[in-house]
Amino acid sequence: MEEYIVSARKYRPTSFETVVGQQALTTTLKNAVTSGKLAHAYLFCGPRGVGKTTCARIFAKAINCMSPTEQGEACGHCESCQAFNEQRSFNIFELDAASNNSVEHIKTLMEQTRIPPQVGKYKVFIIDEVHMLSTAAFNAFLKTLEEPPAHVIFILATTEKHKILPTILSRCQIYDFERMTIRNTIDHLKAVAEKEGVQYEEQALAVIAEKADGGMRDALSIFDQAVSFCQGNITYQKVIEDLNVLDSENYFKIIDFAVENKVSDIMVLLNQIINKGFDGGLLIGGLAKHVRSVLMAKDPQTLPLLEVSDQQRERYQQQAQKCETRFLYDALRLMNQCDINYRQSSNKRLLVELTLIEVAQITQPDDTVSSGRKPRRLKSLFKQLIQQPQPKKAAPQVAAAEVVESSQSSQSSQSSQTVIYNPSQRPQLKRAVGFTALKNRANTKGKMQIIPGTLAPNDPNAVVKDEQSDFTQQELELQWMMMCNRMPQHLSGIATRMKNMNPVIKEIPHVEVSVDNQLAYDQLTEIKGKILSTLRIYLHNNAITLGIKITEHEGKVRILTRREQYELMEKENPAIAKLRELLDLELA
């Protein structure tokens, strides 16, 4: 039986031409070999599995090649190339800094730099994971790296450039390797699959490329795993089952349901996804990425930003035609907020459900609200429900410019009323007092109909004409305080003063309130009509009158200084004077 070699090793590039996704870097290295302008130290940095160590080996082989090609590639036939291929070259040394990171290891390496090469021009030292060297090892390496022998070239490789000392970085030519694009990864996997005689679906290879997250070595490892699971026929369904990846079809369904406001279908689909063992945070992250792809597919200029297969790109374009740009923007904002709050949430599933409900309601028209303001609440989930006729209530309803607190609706009334409300005629007031003018239309058998907004709001007679209910001092004070709390922002000053006033029932229905200065008297007189309208509505008595008077003080009280206050205290309590003498205190 032939020995099995994993694809990452079997198809490891052996020349610059076979390196995938690093054309700019390989071209620079080939030109350096061709021109002979070689630096004494190179630093290859980038994420894992993108070809740093592979390019270092290819570069070292080309440097020592006795007859390189015009393109800067190693010939592969000379003694140096054959020794490298057979892993017996004495001119190329590899050191793993992860396990050889002490000062002693670096000193041993420095001793080897003194010996010139027996075959070839240079001795090349490849130090992998160089960021793992200790600070002392870096310092021991520094002098040799700055001024190495003419026959020595250092190639350093690392995944974490920020951990390397700046003094090391300044002595190297730095090459930043890029992540593999999904397109490049798919093309390379196709070539490997054809060489191995494996059948595949391009969409399945796209899932593998996405799972690899820019690393070609990871992609080849996942490819081998998928080949073993699929028995030589890689299909999309088998790959997502093997890798435990959420099917992208779920994302397309959720967005389609959201555009049509089908919250129930989204909830059922979410439950199925969670029952399969997928985390809600994973769903939100994948859905946000999906919406971003739909947004990119909406404009031909951003379409190349989609790193997906050709089949998936067509699907994104089709869904982009159904979705408005505003919907996609709002959906991204909601899911980003959910992703931020997901870890801190104590009920993660509820957070995901609320987020999906809000996404599904972006395109749903707002509910009609009698207050004239957009409510800060979720809209109706099932707008297709049959509207049941609401029975008329016997309790009195007052049409006001504000949605009145539930505590007010419990007040009783002697006469039964039917209130007709027309939303198109509602007053446009912000959190105003219930200063709504009403018009008496009819009075038949104890029932009447009133329409708001037909009289001037300052008219003290803007109330129903046939209510004569008694009220108590406690009810008066309650309605006075609630009126102050509902007053608009521009009346906040007088509202604060009114909370400190105490309206008194002199003789029902006459109410009197006292103020302590002329300014408060003028301000209260200015809105007297609105106050009367409100009290008559909520106390159910249209005969209420309001008297305002200024309280007269018997005499002016002079404000004492601190010394005078102390002298008065000392006079009333002689012990204070004795205490001051004992402690030898002076009044500041």
Coordinates of C-alpha atoms in Angstrom, one line a residue:
M1 CA 0.0 0.0 0.0
E2 CA 1.4 3.4 -1.0
E3 CA 2.2 5.7 1.8
Y4 CA -0.4 8.4 2.3
I5 CA 0.8 12.0 2.4
V6 CA -1.5 14.8 3.4
S7 CA -2.3 17.3 0.7
A8 CA -0.7 20.2 2.6
R9 CA 2.7 18.4 2.3
K10 CA 2.1 16.6 -1.0
Y11 CA 1.2 19.8 -2.9
R12 CA 3.5 22.2 -1.1
P13 CA 5.0 24.6 -3.6
T14 CA 8.6 23.9 -4.8
S15 CA 9.0 27.0 -7.0
F16 CA 7.9 30.6 -7.0
E17 CA 5.5 29.9 -9.8
T18 CA 3.5 27.4 -7.8
V19 CA 3.0 29.7 -4.8
V20 CA -0.6 30.8 -4.6
G21 CA -1.8 34.3 -3.8
Q22 CA 1.5 36.0 -3.2
Q23 CA 2.4 37.2 -6.7
A24 CA 3.9 40.6 -5.6
L25 CA 6.2 39.1 -3.1
T26 CA 7.4 36.2 -5.3
T27 CA 8.1 38.6 -8.2
T28 CA 10.2 40.8 -5.9
L29 CA 12.2 37.8 -4.6
K30 CA 12.8 36.5 -8.2
N31 CA 14.0 39.9 -9.3
A32 CA 16.4 40.0 -6.4
V33 CA 17.8 36.6 -7.4
T34 CA 18.1 37.6 -11.0
S35 CA 19.9 40.9 -10.3
G36 CA 22.0 39.5 -7.5
K37 CA 20.9 42.4 -5.1
L38 CA 20.4 40.3 -2.0
A39 CA 20.0 41.7 1.5
H40 CA 21.6 40.1 4.5
A41 CA 18.3 39.7 6.4
Y42 CA 14.7 39.2 5.4
L43 CA 11.6 39.1 7.6
F44 CA 8.5 37.2 6.3
C45 CA 5.4 37.9 8.4
G46 CA 1.7 37.2 8.0
P47 CA -1.0 34.8 9.2
R48 CA -0.6 31.1 9.4
G49 CA -0.7 28.9 6.4
V50 CA 0.0 31.6 3.7
G51 CA 3.4 30.4 2.6
K52 CA 6.1 32.2 4.7
T53 CA 8.3 29.2 5.4
T54 CA 7.6 27.7 2.0
C55 CA 8.8 30.9 0.3
A56 CA 11.8 31.0 2.6
R57 CA 12.9 27.6 1.5
I58 CA 12.3 28.3 -2.2
F59 CA 14.2 31.6 -1.9
A60 CA 17.1 29.8 -0.1
K61 CA 17.2 27.2 -2.8
A62 CA 17.3 29.8 -5.6
I63 CA 20.0 31.8 -3.9
N64 CA 22.4 28.8 -3.9
C65 CA 21.4 27.5 -7.3
M66 CA 24.5 27.4 -9.6
S67 CA 22.5 28.1 -12.7
P68 CA 19.2 29.9 -12.0
T69 CA 16.8 30.5 -14.8
E70 CA 16.1 33.9 -16.3
Q71 CA 13.0 34.2 -14.3
G72 CA 14.9 33.8 -11.0
E73 CA 13.8 30.2 -10.3
A74 CA 16.2 27.4 -9.2
C75 CA 17.2 25.0 -12.0
G76 CA 16.6 21.9 -9.9
H77 CA 19.4 20.0 -11.5
C78 CA 22.6 21.3 -10.0
E79 CA 24.4 19.8 -7.0
S80 CA 23.0 22.5 -4.7
C81 CA 19.4 22.0 -5.8
Q82 CA 19.7 18.2 -5.6
A83 CA 21.2 18.4 -2.1
F84 CA 18.3 20.6 -1.1
N85 CA 15.7 18.3 -2.6
E86 CA 17.3 15.3 -0.8
Q87 CA 17.4 17.3 2.5
R88 CA 21.2 16.9 2.8
S89 CA 22.3 20.5 2.1
F90 CA 24.8 21.9 4.5
N91 CA 24.2 25.5 3.3
I92 CA 20.6 25.8 4.4
F93 CA 19.8 25.6 8.1
E94 CA 16.3 25.8 9.7
L95 CA 15.8 26.7 13.3
D96 CA 12.5 26.5 15.2
A97 CA 12.6 29.5 17.6
A98 CA 9.7 28.1 19.5
S99 CA 11.7 25.3 21.0
N100 CA 15.2 26.9 20.6
N101 CA 14.7 30.3 22.1
S102 CA 17.5 30.6 24.7
V103 CA 20.7 32.5 24.5
E104 CA 22.7 29.2 24.2
H105 CA 20.8 28.2 21.1
I106 CA 21.5 31.6 19.4
K107 CA 25.2 31.5 20.4
T108 CA 25.5 28.0 18.8
L109 CA 23.9 29.4 15.6
M110 CA 26.3 32.3 15.6
E111 CA 29.2 29.9 15.7
Q112 CA 28.0 28.2 12.6
T113 CA 27.9 31.5 10.7
R114 CA 31.7 31.7 10.8
I115 CA 32.2 28.7 8.5
P116 CA 31.9 29.5 4.8
P117 CA 29.8 27.3 2.5
Q118 CA 31.5 24.3 0.9
V119 CA 29.2 24.3 -2.1
G120 CA 27.3 27.3 -3.4
K121 CA 27.6 31.0 -2.5
Y122 CA 25.7 31.5 0.7
K123 CA 24.8 30.0 4.0
V124 CA 21.1 30.6 4.6
F125 CA 19.7 30.5 8.1
I126 CA 15.9 30.2 8.3
I127 CA 14.5 31.0 11.8
D128 CA 10.8 30.1 12.0
E129 CA 8.5 31.7 14.7
V130 CA 11.3 34.2 15.5
H131 CA 9.0 36.1 17.8
M132 CA 9.3 33.3 20.4
L133 CA 13.0 34.2 21.1
S134 CA 13.6 35.6 24.5
T135 CA 14.8 39.2 24.9
A136 CA 18.2 38.0 25.9
A137 CA 18.4 35.8 22.8
F138 CA 17.3 38.8 20.6
N139 CA 20.1 40.9 22.1
A140 CA 22.7 38.2 21.5
F141 CA 21.5 37.9 17.9
L142 CA 21.4 41.6 17.3
K143 CA 25.1 42.3 16.5
T144 CA 25.5 39.4 14.1
L145 CA 22.2 40.3 12.4
E146 CA 23.5 43.9 11.8
E147 CA 26.9 42.9 10.4
P148 CA 26.9 39.3 9.4
P149 CA 29.7 37.7 7.3
A150 CA 29.4 38.2 3.6
H151 CA 28.4 34.6 3.0
V152 CA 25.4 34.6 5.4
I153 CA 21.8 35.5 4.8
F154 CA 19.1 35.3 7.5
I155 CA 15.4 34.7 6.7
L156 CA 13.2 35.2 9.7
A157 CA 9.5 34.1 9.7
T158 CA 6.8 35.1 12.2
T159 CA 3.1 35.3 12.6
E160 CA 3.3 38.1 15.2
K161 CA 5.5 40.9 13.9
H162 CA 4.5 43.3 16.8
K163 CA 6.4 41.0 19.3
I164 CA 9.7 41.5 17.6
L165 CA 12.1 44.2 18.9
P166 CA 12.2 47.4 16.8
T167 CA 16.0 47.1 16.6
I168 CA 15.5 43.7 14.8
L169 CA 12.9 45.1 12.5
S170 CA 15.0 48.0 11.4
R171 CA 17.8 45.6 10.2
C172 CA 15.5 43.5 7.9
Q173 CA 13.7 43.8 4.7
I174 CA 10.1 43.1 5.7
Y175 CA 7.7 41.2 3.5
D176 CA 4.0 41.1 4.6
F177 CA 2.2 38.0 3.3
E178 CA -1.5 38.4 2.5
R179 CA -4.4 36.1 3.4
M180 CA -5.6 33.8 0.7
T181 CA -8.7 35.0 -1.0
I182 CA -11.6 32.7 -1.3
R183 CA -11.4 32.8 -5.1
N184 CA -7.7 31.7 -5.0
T185 CA -8.4 29.0 -2.5
I186 CA -11.2 27.6 -4.5
D187 CA -9.1 27.5 -7.7
H188 CA -6.3 25.8 -5.9
L189 CA -8.6 23.2 -4.3
K190 CA -10.1 22.5 -7.8
A191 CA -6.6 21.8 -9.1
V192 CA -5.8 19.5 -6.2
A193 CA -9.2 17.7 -6.6
E194 CA -8.5 17.1 -10.3
K195 CA -5.1 15.7 -9.6
E196 CA -6.5 13.4 -6.9
G197 CA -9.5 12.3 -9.1
V198 CA -12.0 13.7 -6.6
Q199 CA -15.4 14.9 -7.7
Y200 CA -16.6 18.1 -6.2
E201 CA -19.3 20.8 -6.2
E202 CA -17.9 24.4 -6.4
Q203 CA -20.2 25.5 -3.6
A204 CA -18.8 22.8 -1.3
L205 CA -15.2 24.0 -2.1
A206 CA -16.4 27.6 -1.2
V207 CA -17.5 26.4 2.2
I208 CA -14.1 24.8 2.8
A209 CA -12.3 28.0 1.6
E210 CA -14.5 30.2 3.9
K211 CA -13.9 27.8 6.9
A212 CA -10.1 28.1 6.3
D213 CA -10.2 31.8 6.9
G214 CA -7.4 32.8 4.5
G215 CA -5.0 29.9 5.2
M216 CA -4.1 27.6 2.4
R217 CA -2.7 24.9 4.7
D218 CA -5.9 24.9 6.7
A219 CA -7.9 24.7 3.5
L220 CA -6.0 21.6 2.3
S221 CA -6.4 20.0 5.7
I222 CA -10.1 20.6 5.7
F223 CA -10.2 19.3 2.1
D224 CA -8.6 16.0 3.2
Q225 CA -11.1 15.7 6.0
A226 CA -14.0 16.3 3.5
V227 CA -12.6 13.7 1.1
S228 CA -12.5 11.1 3.8
F229 CA -16.1 11.9 4.9
C230 CA -17.5 12.1 1.4
Q231 CA -15.7 9.1 -0.1
G232 CA -14.3 11.0 -3.1
N233 CA -17.4 12.9 -4.0
I234 CA -17.5 16.3 -2.2
T235 CA -21.0 17.7 -2.1
Y236 CA -22.3 20.8 -0.4
Q237 CA -24.7 19.0 2.0
K238 CA -22.1 16.5 3.1
V239 CA -19.5 19.3 3.7
I240 CA -21.7 21.4 5.9
E241 CA -22.7 18.2 7.8
D242 CA -19.1 17.2 8.3
L243 CA -17.9 20.7 9.3
N244 CA -21.0 21.5 11.3
V245 CA -21.5 24.7 9.3
L246 CA -24.9 26.4 9.3
D247 CA -26.4 26.1 5.8
S248 CA -26.4 29.5 4.1
E249 CA -29.9 28.6 2.8
N250 CA -31.2 29.5 6.3
Y251 CA -29.8 33.1 5.9
F252 CA -31.6 33.5 2.5
K253 CA -34.9 32.3 4.1
I254 CA -34.7 34.6 7.1
I255 CA -34.1 37.7 4.9
D256 CA -37.0 36.6 2.6
F257 CA -39.3 36.2 5.6
A258 CA -38.2 39.5 7.1
V259 CA -38.9 41.4 3.9
E260 CA -42.4 40.0 3.9
N261 CA -42.9 40.6 7.7
K262 CA -43.4 36.8 8.4
V263 CA -42.3 36.8 12.0
S264 CA -43.9 33.5 12.8
D265 CA -41.9 31.7 10.0
I266 CA -38.7 33.2 11.3
M267 CA -39.4 32.0 14.9
V268 CA -40.1 28.5 13.6
L269 CA -36.9 28.5 11.5
L270 CA -34.9 29.9 14.5
N271 CA -36.2 27.1 16.7
Q272 CA -35.1 24.5 14.1
I273 CA -31.6 26.0 13.9
I274 CA -31.1 26.0 17.7
N275 CA -32.4 22.4 18.0
K276 CA -29.6 21.4 15.6
G277 CA -27.1 22.6 18.2
F278 CA -26.2 25.9 16.6
D279 CA -25.6 28.9 18.9
G280 CA -27.7 32.0 18.5
G281 CA -24.6 34.3 18.4
L282 CA -23.2 32.2 15.5
L283 CA -26.5 32.7 13.7
I284 CA -26.5 36.5 14.2
G285 CA -22.9 36.8 13.1
G286 CA -23.5 34.7 10.0
L287 CA -26.7 36.6 9.2
A288 CA -24.9 39.9 9.5
K289 CA -22.2 38.7 7.1
H290 CA -25.0 37.5 4.8
V291 CA -26.7 40.9 4.8
R292 CA -23.4 42.6 4.2
S293 CA -23.0 40.4 1.1
V294 CA -26.5 41.2 -0.1
L295 CA -25.7 44.9 0.3
M296 CA -22.5 44.5 -1.7
A297 CA -24.4 42.7 -4.4
K298 CA -26.8 45.6 -4.8
D299 CA -24.3 47.8 -6.5
P300 CA -22.2 46.6 -9.5
Q301 CA -19.2 48.6 -8.2
T302 CA -19.2 46.6 -4.9
L303 CA -20.0 43.3 -6.4
P304 CA -16.3 42.3 -6.8
L305 CA -16.0 42.5 -3.0
L306 CA -18.0 39.3 -2.7
E307 CA -15.6 36.4 -2.1
V308 CA -18.1 33.7 -3.0
S309 CA -18.6 31.2 -5.7
D310 CA -20.3 32.2 -9.0
Q311 CA -23.5 30.4 -8.1
Q312 CA -23.7 32.1 -4.7
R313 CA -23.0 35.5 -6.3
E314 CA -26.1 35.1 -8.5
R315 CA -28.2 34.2 -5.5
Y316 CA -27.0 37.3 -3.7
Q317 CA -27.9 39.5 -6.7
Q318 CA -31.4 38.0 -6.9
Q319 CA -32.1 38.7 -3.2
A320 CA -30.5 42.2 -3.4
Q321 CA -33.3 43.1 -5.9
K322 CA -35.9 42.3 -3.4
C323 CA -34.4 44.3 -0.5
E324 CA -34.4 48.0 -0.1
T325 CA -31.1 49.6 0.9
R326 CA -32.7 51.2 4.0
F327 CA -33.8 47.7 5.2
L328 CA -30.3 46.3 4.8
Y329 CA -28.7 49.3 6.7
D330 CA -31.2 49.0 9.6
A331 CA -30.8 45.2 9.7
L332 CA -27.0 45.5 9.9
R333 CA -27.3 48.0 12.7
L334 CA -29.7 45.8 14.8
M335 CA -27.6 42.7 14.4
N336 CA -24.4 44.6 15.2
Q337 CA -26.1 45.8 18.4
C338 CA -27.2 42.2 19.2
D339 CA -23.7 41.0 18.7
I340 CA -22.3 43.6 21.1
N341 CA -24.9 42.7 23.8
Y342 CA -24.9 38.9 23.3
R343 CA -22.2 38.0 25.8
Q344 CA -23.6 40.1 28.6
S345 CA -27.2 38.9 28.1
S346 CA -28.6 36.6 30.7
N347 CA -31.3 35.3 28.2
K348 CA -29.4 35.0 24.9
R349 CA -32.2 33.3 23.0
L350 CA -34.7 36.0 23.9
L351 CA -32.2 38.7 22.7
V352 CA -31.8 36.9 19.3
E353 CA -35.5 36.5 19.0
L354 CA -36.2 40.2 19.7
T355 CA -33.5 41.2 17.2
L356 CA -35.0 39.0 14.4
I357 CA -38.5 40.4 15.2
E358 CA -37.2 43.9 14.9
V359 CA -35.5 43.1 11.6
A360 CA -38.8 41.6 10.3
Q361 CA -40.6 44.8 11.3
I362 CA -38.3 47.2 9.5
T363 CA -40.5 47.3 6.4
Q364 CA -43.8 47.0 8.3
P365 CA -45.9 50.2 8.4
D366 CA -46.2 51.9 11.8
D367 CA -49.3 51.3 13.9
T368 CA -51.8 54.1 14.2
V369 CA -51.6 55.7 17.6
S370 CA -54.1 58.2 18.9
S371 CA -51.4 60.2 20.8
G372 CA -49.9 61.4 17.5
R373 CA -46.4 60.1 18.6
K374 CA -44.5 57.0 17.4
P375 CA -44.7 54.4 20.2
R376 CA -41.5 53.0 21.5
R377 CA -42.7 49.4 21.4
L378 CA -42.8 46.4 19.1
K379 CA -45.3 46.6 16.3
S380 CA -48.1 44.1 15.8
L381 CA -46.6 40.7 15.0
F382 CA -49.5 39.3 13.1
K383 CA -51.1 42.1 11.1
Q384 CA -53.2 39.6 9.2
L385 CA -55.3 38.8 12.3
I386 CA -59.0 39.6 11.9
Q387 CA -59.9 42.8 13.7
Q388 CA -62.6 42.0 16.3
P389 CA -65.2 44.8 16.9
Q390 CA -64.6 46.4 20.3
P391 CA -67.7 46.8 22.5
K392 CA -68.5 50.3 23.7
K393 CA -67.4 51.0 27.3
A394 CA -69.8 52.6 29.8
A395 CA -66.9 54.3 31.6
P396 CA -66.3 57.9 30.5
Q397 CA -63.4 58.4 28.1
V398 CA -61.8 61.8 27.7
A399 CA -60.2 62.8 24.4
A400 CA -57.0 64.7 25.2
A401 CA -53.8 65.7 23.6
E402 CA -52.0 63.1 25.7
V403 CA -52.5 59.4 26.5
V404 CA -53.7 59.7 30.1
E405 CA -52.3 57.5 32.8
S406 CA -54.2 54.4 33.6
S407 CA -54.9 55.6 37.1
Q408 CA -57.1 58.4 35.7
S409 CA -59.2 56.0 33.6
S410 CA -60.5 54.4 36.8
Q411 CA -62.3 57.6 38.0
S412 CA -66.1 57.3 38.1
S413 CA -68.6 59.6 36.5
Q414 CA -72.3 60.2 37.1
S415 CA -73.2 60.3 33.5
S416 CA -72.4 57.8 30.8
Q417 CA -70.7 59.2 27.7
T418 CA -69.7 58.0 24.2
V419 CA -66.6 59.7 23.0
I420 CA -66.0 59.9 19.2
Y421 CA -62.3 60.4 18.3
N422 CA -61.0 61.5 14.9
P423 CA -57.2 60.9 14.6
S424 CA -56.9 63.4 11.7
Q425 CA -58.1 66.2 14.0
R426 CA -56.0 65.4 17.1
P427 CA -54.1 68.4 18.5
Q428 CA -50.3 68.4 17.7
L429 CA -49.0 69.0 21.3
K430 CA -45.9 67.5 22.9
R431 CA -46.6 65.9 26.3
A432 CA -49.0 68.7 26.9
V433 CA -51.5 69.1 29.7
G434 CA -54.9 67.8 28.8
F435 CA -55.8 71.2 27.4
T436 CA -58.2 69.9 24.8
A437 CA -61.2 72.0 23.8
L438 CA -64.4 70.0 23.3
K439 CA -67.7 70.9 21.8
N440 CA -71.1 69.9 23.1
R441 CA -73.0 68.2 20.3
A442 CA -76.1 66.7 21.8
N443 CA -77.5 65.3 25.0
T444 CA -80.0 62.5 24.7
K445 CA -81.1 60.3 27.5
G446 CA -78.0 60.9 29.5
K447 CA -75.7 60.0 26.6
M448 CA -73.8 62.6 24.5
Q449 CA -71.2 62.8 21.9
I450 CA -68.2 65.2 22.0
I451 CA -65.6 66.0 19.4
P452 CA -62.1 67.2 20.3
G453 CA -60.2 70.1 18.8
T454 CA -63.2 72.4 17.8
L455 CA -62.7 75.2 20.4
A456 CA -59.7 77.3 21.3
P457 CA -57.5 75.6 23.9
N458 CA -57.6 78.7 26.1
D459 CA -61.4 78.8 26.4
P460 CA -62.3 78.0 30.0
N461 CA -65.7 76.8 28.8
A462 CA -64.1 74.1 26.5
V463 CA -65.7 71.2 28.4
V464 CA -68.8 69.2 28.5
K465 CA -71.7 71.4 29.7
D466 CA -73.7 69.0 31.8
E467 CA -71.3 67.5 34.4
Q468 CA -71.7 68.6 38.0
S469 CA -69.8 65.9 39.9
D470 CA -68.6 66.7 43.4
F471 CA -64.9 66.2 44.2
T472 CA -62.8 66.1 47.3
Q473 CA -59.7 68.0 48.3
Q474 CA -57.6 64.9 47.8
E475 CA -58.9 64.4 44.3
L476 CA -58.2 68.1 43.5
E477 CA -54.6 67.8 44.7
L478 CA -54.1 64.6 42.8
Q479 CA -55.3 66.0 39.5
W480 CA -53.3 69.2 40.1
M481 CA -50.1 67.3 40.5
M482 CA -50.8 65.0 37.5
M483 CA -51.5 68.1 35.4
C484 CA -48.2 69.6 36.5
N485 CA -46.4 66.4 35.5
R486 CA -47.9 66.4 32.0
M487 CA -47.2 70.1 31.2
P488 CA -45.0 70.7 28.1
Q489 CA -41.3 71.5 28.2
H490 CA -41.7 75.2 27.6
L491 CA -43.9 75.5 30.7
S492 CA -41.5 73.5 32.9
G493 CA -40.7 76.6 35.0
I494 CA -44.3 77.4 36.0
A495 CA -45.0 73.7 36.4
T496 CA -42.3 73.4 39.0
R497 CA -43.8 76.4 40.9
M498 CA -47.3 74.9 40.7
K499 CA -46.1 71.7 42.3
N500 CA -45.3 73.7 45.4
M501 CA -48.7 75.5 45.4
N502 CA -51.7 74.1 47.3
P503 CA -55.1 74.5 45.6
V504 CA -57.9 74.7 48.2
I505 CA -61.6 74.1 47.8
K506 CA -63.3 77.2 49.3
E507 CA -66.8 76.2 48.4
I508 CA -67.5 73.6 45.7
P509 CA -67.0 74.3 42.8
H510 CA -64.8 77.3 43.6
V511 CA -61.0 76.5 43.9
E512 CA -58.5 79.0 45.1
V513 CA -54.7 78.9 44.9
S514 CA -52.2 81.3 46.5
V515 CA -48.9 82.6 45.0
D516 CA -46.2 84.5 46.8
N517 CA -45.1 87.0 44.1
Q518 CA -46.4 89.0 41.2
L519 CA -44.4 87.0 38.6
A520 CA -46.0 83.7 39.5
Y521 CA -49.4 85.5 39.6
D522 CA -48.9 86.7 36.0
Q523 CA -47.7 83.3 34.7
L524 CA -50.6 81.5 36.3
T525 CA -53.1 84.0 35.0
E526 CA -51.8 83.5 31.5
I527 CA -52.6 79.8 31.5
K528 CA -55.6 80.0 33.7
G529 CA -58.0 79.0 30.9
K530 CA -56.0 75.8 30.2
I531 CA -55.9 75.0 33.9
L532 CA -59.7 75.4 34.2
S533 CA -60.3 73.2 31.1
T534 CA -58.1 70.5 32.5
L535 CA -59.6 70.5 36.0
R536 CA -63.2 70.5 34.6
I537 CA -62.4 67.5 32.4
Y538 CA -60.7 65.3 35.0
L539 CA -62.8 66.4 38.0
H540 CA -66.0 66.0 35.9
N541 CA -67.5 69.4 36.9
N542 CA -67.9 72.1 34.3
A543 CA -68.8 74.8 36.9
I544 CA -65.3 74.9 38.5
T545 CA -63.9 78.4 39.0
L546 CA -60.4 79.3 39.8
G547 CA -59.2 82.2 42.0
I548 CA -55.6 83.3 42.2
K549 CA -54.4 85.6 45.0
I550 CA -51.0 86.9 46.1
T551 CA -50.2 86.1 49.7
E552 CA -49.4 89.2 51.7
H553 CA -46.5 88.9 54.2
E554 CA -47.0 90.6 57.6
G555 CA -43.5 92.0 57.6
K556 CA -40.2 91.8 55.9
V557 CA -37.7 89.4 57.7
R558 CA -34.1 90.6 57.7
I559 CA -31.5 88.0 56.9
L560 CA -29.0 87.7 59.7
T561 CA -25.2 87.5 59.1
R562 CA -23.2 84.6 60.5
R563 CA -21.9 86.6 63.4
E564 CA -25.4 87.8 64.2
Q565 CA -26.7 84.3 64.1
Y566 CA -23.9 83.2 66.5
E567 CA -24.6 86.0 68.9
L568 CA -28.2 85.1 68.9
M569 CA -27.3 81.4 69.7
E570 CA -24.9 82.5 72.4
K571 CA -27.6 84.7 73.9
E572 CA -30.1 81.9 74.0
N573 CA -27.6 79.3 75.2
P574 CA -24.8 80.7 77.5
A575 CA -23.1 77.3 77.4
I576 CA -21.9 78.0 73.8
A577 CA -19.9 81.0 75.1
K578 CA -18.3 78.8 77.8
L579 CA -17.4 76.2 75.2
R580 CA -15.8 78.8 73.0
E581 CA -13.7 80.1 75.9
L582 CA -12.5 76.6 76.9
L583 CA -11.5 75.8 73.3
D584 CA -10.1 79.3 72.7
L585 CA -12.1 79.6 69.5
E586 CA -12.5 82.7 67.3
L587 CA -15.4 83.3 64.9
A588 CA -14.0 83.5 61.4

